[in-house]
Structures are given as C-alpha cells and as structure tokens.
Short mmCIF file of C-alpha atoms in Angstrom, two decimals:
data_model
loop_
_atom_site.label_atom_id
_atom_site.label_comp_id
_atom_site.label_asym_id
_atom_site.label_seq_id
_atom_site.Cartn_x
_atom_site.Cartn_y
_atom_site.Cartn_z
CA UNK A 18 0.00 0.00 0.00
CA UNK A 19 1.47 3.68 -0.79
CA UNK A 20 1.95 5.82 1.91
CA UNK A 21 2.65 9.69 2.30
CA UNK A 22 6.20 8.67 2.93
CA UNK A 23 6.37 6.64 -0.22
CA UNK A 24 5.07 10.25 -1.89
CA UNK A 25 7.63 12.00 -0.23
CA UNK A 26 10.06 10.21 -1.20
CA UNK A 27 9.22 10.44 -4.94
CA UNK A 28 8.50 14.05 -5.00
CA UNK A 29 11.55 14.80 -2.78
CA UNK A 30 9.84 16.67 0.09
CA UNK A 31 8.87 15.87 3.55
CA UNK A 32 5.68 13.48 4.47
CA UNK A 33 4.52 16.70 6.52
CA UNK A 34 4.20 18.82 2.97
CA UNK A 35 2.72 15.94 1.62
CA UNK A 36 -0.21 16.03 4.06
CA UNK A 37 -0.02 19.85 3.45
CA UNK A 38 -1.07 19.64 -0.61
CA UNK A 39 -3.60 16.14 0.43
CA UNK A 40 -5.47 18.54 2.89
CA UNK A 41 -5.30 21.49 0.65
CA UNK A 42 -3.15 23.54 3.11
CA UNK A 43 -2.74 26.91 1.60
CA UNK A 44 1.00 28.91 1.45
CA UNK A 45 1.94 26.43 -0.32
CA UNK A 46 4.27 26.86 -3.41
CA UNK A 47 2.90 25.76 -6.78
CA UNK A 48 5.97 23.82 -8.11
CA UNK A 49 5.64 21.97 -4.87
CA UNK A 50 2.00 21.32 -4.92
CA UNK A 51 2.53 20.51 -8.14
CA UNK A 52 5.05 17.67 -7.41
CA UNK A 53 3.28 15.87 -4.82
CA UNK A 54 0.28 15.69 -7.01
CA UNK A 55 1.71 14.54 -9.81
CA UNK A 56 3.80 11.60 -7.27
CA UNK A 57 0.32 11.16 -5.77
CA UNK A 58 -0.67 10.30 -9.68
CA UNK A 59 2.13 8.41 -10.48
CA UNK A 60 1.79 5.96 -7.48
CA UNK A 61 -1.62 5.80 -7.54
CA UNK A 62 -1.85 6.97 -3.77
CA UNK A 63 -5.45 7.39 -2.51
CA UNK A 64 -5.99 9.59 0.83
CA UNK A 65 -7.23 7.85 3.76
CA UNK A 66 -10.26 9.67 4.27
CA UNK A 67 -11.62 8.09 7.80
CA UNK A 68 -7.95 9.19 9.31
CA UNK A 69 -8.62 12.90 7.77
CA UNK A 70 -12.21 12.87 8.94
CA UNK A 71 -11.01 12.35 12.31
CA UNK A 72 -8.55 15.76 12.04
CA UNK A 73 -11.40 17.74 10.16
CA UNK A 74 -14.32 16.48 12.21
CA UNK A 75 -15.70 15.96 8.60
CA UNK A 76 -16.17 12.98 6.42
CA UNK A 77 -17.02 15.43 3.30
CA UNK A 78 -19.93 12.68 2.95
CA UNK A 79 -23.22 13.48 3.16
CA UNK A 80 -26.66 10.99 3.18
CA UNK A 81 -29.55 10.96 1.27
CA UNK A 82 -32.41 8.84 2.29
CA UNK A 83 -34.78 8.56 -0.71
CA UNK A 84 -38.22 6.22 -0.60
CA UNK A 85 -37.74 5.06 -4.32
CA UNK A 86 -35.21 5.62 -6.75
CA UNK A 87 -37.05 3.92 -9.35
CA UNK A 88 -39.48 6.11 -9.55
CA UNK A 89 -38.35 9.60 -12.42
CA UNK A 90 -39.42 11.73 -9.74
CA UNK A 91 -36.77 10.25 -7.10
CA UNK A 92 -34.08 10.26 -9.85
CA UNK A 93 -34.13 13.54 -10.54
CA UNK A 94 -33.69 14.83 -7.15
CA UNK A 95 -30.64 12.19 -6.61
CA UNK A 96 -28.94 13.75 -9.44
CA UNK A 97 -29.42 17.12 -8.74
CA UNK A 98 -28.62 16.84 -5.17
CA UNK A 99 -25.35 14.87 -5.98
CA UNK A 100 -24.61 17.15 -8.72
CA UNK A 101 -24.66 20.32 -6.65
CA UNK A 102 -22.24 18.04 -3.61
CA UNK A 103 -19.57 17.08 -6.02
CA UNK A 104 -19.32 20.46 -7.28
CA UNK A 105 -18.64 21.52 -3.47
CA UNK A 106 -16.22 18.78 -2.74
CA UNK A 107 -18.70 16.24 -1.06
CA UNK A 108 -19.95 12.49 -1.38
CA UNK A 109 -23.32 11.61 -1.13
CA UNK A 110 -23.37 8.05 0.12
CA UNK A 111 -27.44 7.19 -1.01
CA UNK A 112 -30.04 5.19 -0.02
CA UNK A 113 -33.51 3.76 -0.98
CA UNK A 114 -36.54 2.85 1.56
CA UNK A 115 -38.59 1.61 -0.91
CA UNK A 116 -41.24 3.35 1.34
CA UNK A 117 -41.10 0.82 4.15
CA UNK A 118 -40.06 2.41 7.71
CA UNK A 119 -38.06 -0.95 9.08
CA UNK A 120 -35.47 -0.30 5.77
CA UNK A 121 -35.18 3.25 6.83
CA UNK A 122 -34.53 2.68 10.12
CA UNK A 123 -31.66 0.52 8.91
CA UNK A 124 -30.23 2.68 6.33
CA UNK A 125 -30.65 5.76 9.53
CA UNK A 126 -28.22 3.00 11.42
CA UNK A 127 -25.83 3.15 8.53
CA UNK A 128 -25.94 6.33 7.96
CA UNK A 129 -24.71 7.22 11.85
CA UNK A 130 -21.84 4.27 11.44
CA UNK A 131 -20.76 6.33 8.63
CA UNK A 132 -20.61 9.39 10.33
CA UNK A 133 -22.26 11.54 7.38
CA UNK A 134 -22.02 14.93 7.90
CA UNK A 135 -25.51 15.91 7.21
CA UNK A 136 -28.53 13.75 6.22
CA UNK A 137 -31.25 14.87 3.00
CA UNK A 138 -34.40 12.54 3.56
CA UNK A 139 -37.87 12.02 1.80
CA UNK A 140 -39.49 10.63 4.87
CA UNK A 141 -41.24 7.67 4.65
CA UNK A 142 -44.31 8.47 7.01
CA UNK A 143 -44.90 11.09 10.11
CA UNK A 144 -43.28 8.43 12.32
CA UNK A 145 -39.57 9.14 10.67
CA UNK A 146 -39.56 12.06 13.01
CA UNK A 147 -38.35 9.78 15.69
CA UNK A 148 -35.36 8.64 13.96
CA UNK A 149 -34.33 12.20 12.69
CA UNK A 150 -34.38 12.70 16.44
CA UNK A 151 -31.53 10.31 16.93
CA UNK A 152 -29.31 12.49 14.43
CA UNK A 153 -30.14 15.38 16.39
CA UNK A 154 -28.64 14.09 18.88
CA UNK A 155 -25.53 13.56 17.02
CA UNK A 156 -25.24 16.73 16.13
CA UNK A 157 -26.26 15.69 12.18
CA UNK A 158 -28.16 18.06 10.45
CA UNK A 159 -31.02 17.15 8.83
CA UNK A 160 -32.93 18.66 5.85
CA UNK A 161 -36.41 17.40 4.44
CA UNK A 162 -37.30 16.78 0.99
CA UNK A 163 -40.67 16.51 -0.98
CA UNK A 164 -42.14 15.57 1.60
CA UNK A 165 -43.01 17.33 5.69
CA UNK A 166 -43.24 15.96 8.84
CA UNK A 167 -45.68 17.58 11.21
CA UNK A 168 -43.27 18.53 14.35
CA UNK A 169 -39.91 18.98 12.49
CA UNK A 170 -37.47 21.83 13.03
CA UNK A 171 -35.19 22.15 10.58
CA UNK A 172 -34.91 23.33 6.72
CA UNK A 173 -37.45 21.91 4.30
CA UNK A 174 -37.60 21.62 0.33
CA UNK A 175 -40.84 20.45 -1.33
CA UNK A 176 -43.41 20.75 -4.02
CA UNK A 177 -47.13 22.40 -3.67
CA UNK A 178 -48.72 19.45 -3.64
CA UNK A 179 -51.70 21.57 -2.34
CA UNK A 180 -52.09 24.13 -5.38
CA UNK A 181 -50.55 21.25 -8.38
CA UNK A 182 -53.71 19.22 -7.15
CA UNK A 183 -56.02 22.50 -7.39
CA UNK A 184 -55.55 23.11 -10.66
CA UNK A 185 -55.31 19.55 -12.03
CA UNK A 186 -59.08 19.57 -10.62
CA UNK A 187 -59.83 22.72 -11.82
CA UNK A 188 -58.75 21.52 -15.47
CA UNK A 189 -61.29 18.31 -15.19
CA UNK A 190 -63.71 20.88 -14.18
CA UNK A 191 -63.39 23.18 -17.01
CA UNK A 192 -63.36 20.29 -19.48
CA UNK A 193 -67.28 19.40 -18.23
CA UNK A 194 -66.07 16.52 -15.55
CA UNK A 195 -68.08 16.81 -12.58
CA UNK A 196 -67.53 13.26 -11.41
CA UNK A 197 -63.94 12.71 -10.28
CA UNK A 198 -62.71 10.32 -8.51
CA UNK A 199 -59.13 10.45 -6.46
CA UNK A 200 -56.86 7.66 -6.23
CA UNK A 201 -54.50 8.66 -3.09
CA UNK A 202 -51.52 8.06 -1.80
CA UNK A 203 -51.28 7.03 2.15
CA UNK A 204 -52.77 9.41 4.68
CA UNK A 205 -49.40 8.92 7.03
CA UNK A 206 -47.42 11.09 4.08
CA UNK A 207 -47.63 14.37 3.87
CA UNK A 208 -48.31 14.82 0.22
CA UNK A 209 -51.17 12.81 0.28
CA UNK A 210 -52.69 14.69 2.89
CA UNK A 211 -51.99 17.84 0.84
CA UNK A 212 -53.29 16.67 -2.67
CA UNK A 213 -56.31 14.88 -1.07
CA UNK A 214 -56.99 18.67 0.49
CA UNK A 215 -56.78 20.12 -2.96
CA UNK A 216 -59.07 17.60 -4.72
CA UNK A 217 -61.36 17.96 -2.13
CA UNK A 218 -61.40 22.14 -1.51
CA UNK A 219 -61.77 22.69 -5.54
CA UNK A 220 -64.77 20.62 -5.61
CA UNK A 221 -66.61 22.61 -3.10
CA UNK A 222 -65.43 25.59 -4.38
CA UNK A 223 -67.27 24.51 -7.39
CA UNK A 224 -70.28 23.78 -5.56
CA UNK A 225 -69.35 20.05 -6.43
CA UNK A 226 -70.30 17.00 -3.80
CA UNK A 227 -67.09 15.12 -2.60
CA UNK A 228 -68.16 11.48 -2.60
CA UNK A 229 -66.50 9.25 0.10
CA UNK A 230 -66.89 5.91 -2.48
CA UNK A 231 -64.44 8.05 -5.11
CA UNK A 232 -61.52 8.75 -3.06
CA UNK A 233 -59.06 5.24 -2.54
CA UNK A 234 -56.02 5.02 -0.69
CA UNK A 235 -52.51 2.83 -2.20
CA UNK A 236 -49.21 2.50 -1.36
CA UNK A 237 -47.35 5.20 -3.63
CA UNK A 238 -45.28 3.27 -5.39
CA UNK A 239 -47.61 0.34 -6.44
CA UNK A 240 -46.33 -2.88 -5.52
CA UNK A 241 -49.60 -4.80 -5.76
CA UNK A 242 -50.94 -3.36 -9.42
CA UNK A 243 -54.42 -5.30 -8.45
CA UNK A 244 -54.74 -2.55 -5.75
CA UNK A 245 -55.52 -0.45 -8.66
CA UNK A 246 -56.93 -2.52 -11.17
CA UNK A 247 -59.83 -3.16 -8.33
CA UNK A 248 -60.03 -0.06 -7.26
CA UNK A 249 -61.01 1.07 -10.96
CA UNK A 250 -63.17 -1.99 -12.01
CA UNK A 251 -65.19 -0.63 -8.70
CA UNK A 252 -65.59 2.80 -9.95
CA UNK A 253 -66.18 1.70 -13.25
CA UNK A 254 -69.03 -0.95 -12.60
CA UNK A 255 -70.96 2.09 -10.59
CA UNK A 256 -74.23 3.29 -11.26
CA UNK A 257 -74.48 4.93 -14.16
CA UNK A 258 -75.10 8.37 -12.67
CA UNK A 259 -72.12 7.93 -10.28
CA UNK A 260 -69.71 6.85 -12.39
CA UNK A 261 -66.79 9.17 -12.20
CA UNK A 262 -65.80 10.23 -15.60
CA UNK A 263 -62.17 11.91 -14.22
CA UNK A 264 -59.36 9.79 -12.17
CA UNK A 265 -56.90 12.21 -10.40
CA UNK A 266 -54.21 9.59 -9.50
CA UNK A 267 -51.82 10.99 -6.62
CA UNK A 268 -48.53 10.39 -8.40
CA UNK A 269 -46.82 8.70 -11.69
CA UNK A 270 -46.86 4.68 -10.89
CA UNK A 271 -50.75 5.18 -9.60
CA UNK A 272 -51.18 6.81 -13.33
CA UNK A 273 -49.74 4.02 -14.81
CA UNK A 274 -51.79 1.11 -13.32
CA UNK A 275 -55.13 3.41 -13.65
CA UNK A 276 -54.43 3.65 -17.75
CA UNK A 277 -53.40 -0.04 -17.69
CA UNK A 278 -56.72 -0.90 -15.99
CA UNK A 279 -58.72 1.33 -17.80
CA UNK A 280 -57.70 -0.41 -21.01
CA UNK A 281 -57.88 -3.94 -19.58
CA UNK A 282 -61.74 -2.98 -18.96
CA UNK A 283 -61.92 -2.59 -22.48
CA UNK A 284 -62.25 1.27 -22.40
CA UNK A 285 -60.12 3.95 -23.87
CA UNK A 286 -57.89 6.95 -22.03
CA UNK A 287 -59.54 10.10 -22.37
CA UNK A 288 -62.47 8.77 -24.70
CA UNK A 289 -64.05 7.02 -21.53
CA UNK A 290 -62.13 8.01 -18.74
CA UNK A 291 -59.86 11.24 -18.04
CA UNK A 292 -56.56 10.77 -15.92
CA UNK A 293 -54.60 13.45 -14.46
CA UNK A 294 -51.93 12.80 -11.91
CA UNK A 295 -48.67 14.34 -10.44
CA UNK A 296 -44.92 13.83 -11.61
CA UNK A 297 -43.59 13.55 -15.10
CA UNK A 298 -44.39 9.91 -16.50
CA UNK A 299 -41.53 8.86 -18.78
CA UNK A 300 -42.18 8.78 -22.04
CA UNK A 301 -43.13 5.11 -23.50
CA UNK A 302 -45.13 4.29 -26.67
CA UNK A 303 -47.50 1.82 -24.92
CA UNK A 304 -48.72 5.10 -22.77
CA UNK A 305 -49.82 7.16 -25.98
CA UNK A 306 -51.70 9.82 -24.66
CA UNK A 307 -48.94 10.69 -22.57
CA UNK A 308 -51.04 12.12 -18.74
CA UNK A 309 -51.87 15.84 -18.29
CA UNK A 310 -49.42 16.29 -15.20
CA UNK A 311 -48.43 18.58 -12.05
CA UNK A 312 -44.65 18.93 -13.17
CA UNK A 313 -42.33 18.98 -10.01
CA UNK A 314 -38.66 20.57 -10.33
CA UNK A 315 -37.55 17.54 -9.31
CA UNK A 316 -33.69 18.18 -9.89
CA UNK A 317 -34.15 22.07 -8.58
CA UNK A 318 -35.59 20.29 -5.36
CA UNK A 319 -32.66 18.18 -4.80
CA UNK A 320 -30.27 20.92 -5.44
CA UNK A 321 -31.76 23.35 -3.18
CA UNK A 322 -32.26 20.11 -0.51
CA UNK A 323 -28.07 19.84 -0.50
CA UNK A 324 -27.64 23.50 -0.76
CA UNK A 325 -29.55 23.83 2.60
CA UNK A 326 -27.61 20.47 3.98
CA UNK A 327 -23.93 21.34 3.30
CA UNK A 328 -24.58 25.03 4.45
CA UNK A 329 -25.59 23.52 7.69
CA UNK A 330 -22.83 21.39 7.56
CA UNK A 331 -20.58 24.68 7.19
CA UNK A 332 -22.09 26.44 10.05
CA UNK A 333 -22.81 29.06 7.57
CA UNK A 334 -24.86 32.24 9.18
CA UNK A 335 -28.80 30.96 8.02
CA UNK A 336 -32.01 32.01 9.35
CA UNK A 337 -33.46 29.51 12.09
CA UNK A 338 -35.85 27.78 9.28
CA UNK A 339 -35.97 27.85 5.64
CA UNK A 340 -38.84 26.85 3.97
CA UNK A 341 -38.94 26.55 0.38
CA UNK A 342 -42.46 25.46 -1.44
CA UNK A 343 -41.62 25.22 -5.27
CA UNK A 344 -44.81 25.39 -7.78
CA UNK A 345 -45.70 22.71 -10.61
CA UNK A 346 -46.12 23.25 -13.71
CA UNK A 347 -49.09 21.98 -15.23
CA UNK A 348 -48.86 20.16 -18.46
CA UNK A 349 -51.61 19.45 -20.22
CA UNK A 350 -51.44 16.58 -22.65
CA UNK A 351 -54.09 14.06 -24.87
CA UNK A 352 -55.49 12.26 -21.41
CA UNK A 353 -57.67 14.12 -20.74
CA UNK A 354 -60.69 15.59 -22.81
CA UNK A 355 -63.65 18.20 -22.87
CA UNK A 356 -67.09 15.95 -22.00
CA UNK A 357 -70.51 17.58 -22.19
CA UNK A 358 -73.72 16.43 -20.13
#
C-alpha cells in the first residue's frame, strides 16, 4: 500500500508537505504542490479519508435517504442533489426505503456508522420524526425533501402538492367533468394529505359533492398493481349516474396502473375516462396519450435540498428555518378531454 512517505520520497519533500497539498493547506508553493500531485498520480496513492475525517471532524460525505429511486421523480432529485455536492467537494453516500419504515430505520443506522455529515431525507411516514431525532442528537443536520413531517425543526424543500392538485381539478372541471374520482396516496405522508386537500377544496369551491366511495387510498409506489386494477373496475361498474368520468391519480406509478386498468376494462384513455396525476411519466409508446401532469422541479428540489444540507454542515450564518415550497407546472397533454352532459 502507498503511503505519504512513499510520496515523499518520490517528490523529494517531507511526508509533513505531503499532508499539506492532500489537505489542501494553503501557502503552499505551486511547483511543490505541483510535485506531490503529480507523485500522488504516479503511485496511484489514494488519501485515507476516515484518518482525515477524524482531524477535520468531517467525512465530506453526506446521506440521502430517498423512498424510491425507481421512480423519475426520485431520480431527478438524486442527481441534482449529488450534482450540486460534487461540485462543493462532497460524497453523497445514497439510499432507498422503498417506502417501508423498518429499511429506513436501517439505512438511519448506517448512515450514523458512517458518520455523514448531514442527512437529506424524503421521509417515509410522520413516524420518521423519531429517527431524525436520533441524528439530532448527534449533532447531524437534517434537511427534508418533498415531503413534511408535522413537528420537524429544521430546513425543508418540497413541491405544492396543495395548489398542483387544485388546478389539475380545476382543469377536469373546465373540461365538463363533474364526477372525479381520487386515487391517493397514504394518509401517514404528507403529500397525500396535501393533494387529497386540494381535490377535495376545488370541488366545493365549485359547488361540487365530494363522494367518500371516489376517493381510494394505495401504497405510492404500487407494488400490488391489483390494488388499482380493483379499485377502478369498482368505480367503473358504478351506477351509471355515479360513475366518475375523471381519475386524479396521486402520483406517476398510480397513473400508470389506472391507464393499464382502464384499457384492460376494455375502455379507452380520455375517450371514456380522463386521468390526471402528479410527476412527469416517462415517455413510453404503450402510454400514448402521454397524462396531463403537475410537473415537479424535481432536480431544482434536490439541489436546493443539499444547498440547505452542506450550508448547515458549514455552520454558515442561516435564518433559524428555511422553507422553500416550489410550484408545478401543469402540463396538459391528450389524457384528458372536454365531456358535455
């Protein structure tokens, strides 16, 4: 293994410069910085970075605690989160829940073995406040993203879920639906709660009855398609005068299984039913009408998220609480259609 006196040795100065250029010491000449990088290069030295965490008090490694990756939506904030700690000199050592609290609880563990610095998390439920309790205590820093927790103090990044779902409803409206039913996420995440709120407020401030038998509740990212499929054979094997003629589904993977089941009933997206939902779907020829969405800025989200995190980490002079509620856009696409009574 090369050491920092096999580096000195090459480049002809003492193993104290060396550490000097590794830790980015400054009064340091250039044609000597320049030879101990270019030994470090030539011997293929890499820095032990637990021994310099334990002189900095810094790993340079920061967590983020995502609930699923597969999901476009998640993606987008991983890269832009990681894109905006590279650029600053950090690792982001990342992590996916698939929505289930026992994995987060374990990847929380991991995270605290590792010593991150700071920790950006898309809770999975309300009850993740505990465990951002137990980095508290370690002095961690901890940033929320997409998604709130009611009792946390800290800095927060998410979308409107609120207003996207308004004026998805507000579109159905306009295009004749007065029927709409709402497929939901849980009622334990906060963005449920918030688009379930907007559904229901724009209907009444249409003058509009919310009916109990439209609104369902599924896991957000889908495991069990059926949940869906039965779910939408239900709505659509209602009485003919309450038959919705509008789904709002609560995110992109709900959207999906609503237009497969839709078309397994042997009925066509918009022609029969309207679907509106939030979060880009990607782009694949078997979903032609691509959905009328609430847009999120995903990758602005994440970026923002880290910004927050490594300025913590810094110590940087911040106000107590930032809160930062980014707006959708709305995209209107062929799912959904104009219907007249």
């Amino acid at each position: 293994m090369v050491t920092i006196y096999d580096i000195a040795k090459k480049a002809n100065v003492s193993p104290m410069t060396v550490s000097r250029v590794i830790n980015k010491a400054p009064n340091i000449r250039n044609e000597t910085r320049e030879k101990v990088e270019i030994a470090i290069k030539e011997l293929g030295y890499i820095p032990n970075s637990a021994a310099r965490s334990l002189i900095s008090n810094q790993t340079k490694t920061l967590g983020l605690i995502l609930t699923d990756i597969s999901n476009p939506f998640f993606s987008k904030i991983a890269r832009g989160a990681e894109d905006a700690a590279v650029q600053r000199g950090y690792r982001v050592l990342m992590s996916n829940t698939d929505e289930d609290s026992e994995k987060e609880i374990n990847y929380i563990d991991m995270m605290l073995s590792a010593r991150v610095d700071g920790v950006l998390i898309a809770p999975t439920s309300d009850k993740t406040l505990e465990q951002i309790e137990r980095f508290k205590r370690h002095r961690i820093p901890v940033v929320l993203i997409d998604r709130l927790i009611e009792g946390f103090s800290g800095d927060y990044v998410v979308g409107d879920s609120y207003e996207g779902s308004r004026k998805l409803v507000e579109h159905l409206i306009d295009n004749g639906h007065h029927n709409i039913a709402l497929i939901n996420g849980p009622s334990n995440v906060s963005t449920a709660r918030e688009r379930k709120r907007g559904y229901t407020e724009t209907l009444k401030l249409n003058d509009l009855p919310v009916y109990e038998h439209y609104i369902s509740e599924i896991d957000y990212r889908n495991v069990e398609e059926d949940s869906a499929k039965i779910i939408v054979d239900r709505l659509i094997k209602s009485e003919p005068e309450k038959r919705p003629t509008a789904i709002f589904a609560a995110n992109n993977f709900i959207a999906i299984s609503v237009m497969k089941a839709v078309r397994e009933l042997g009925l066509q997206v918009p022609k029969d039913m309207s679907v509106v939902c939030f979060d880009e779907v990607e782009p694949v020829a078997y979903f032609d009408p691509f959905f009328t969405v609430a847009a999120q800025p995903a990758n602005e989200m994440g970026k923002i998220g880290i910004q927050f995190l490594m300025e913590r980490v810094e110590q940087k002079q911040v106000n107590n609480q930032r809160k930062v509620v980014l707006p959708p856009d709305i995209h209107i696409r062929k799912s959904t259609c104009k219907i007249s009574y």
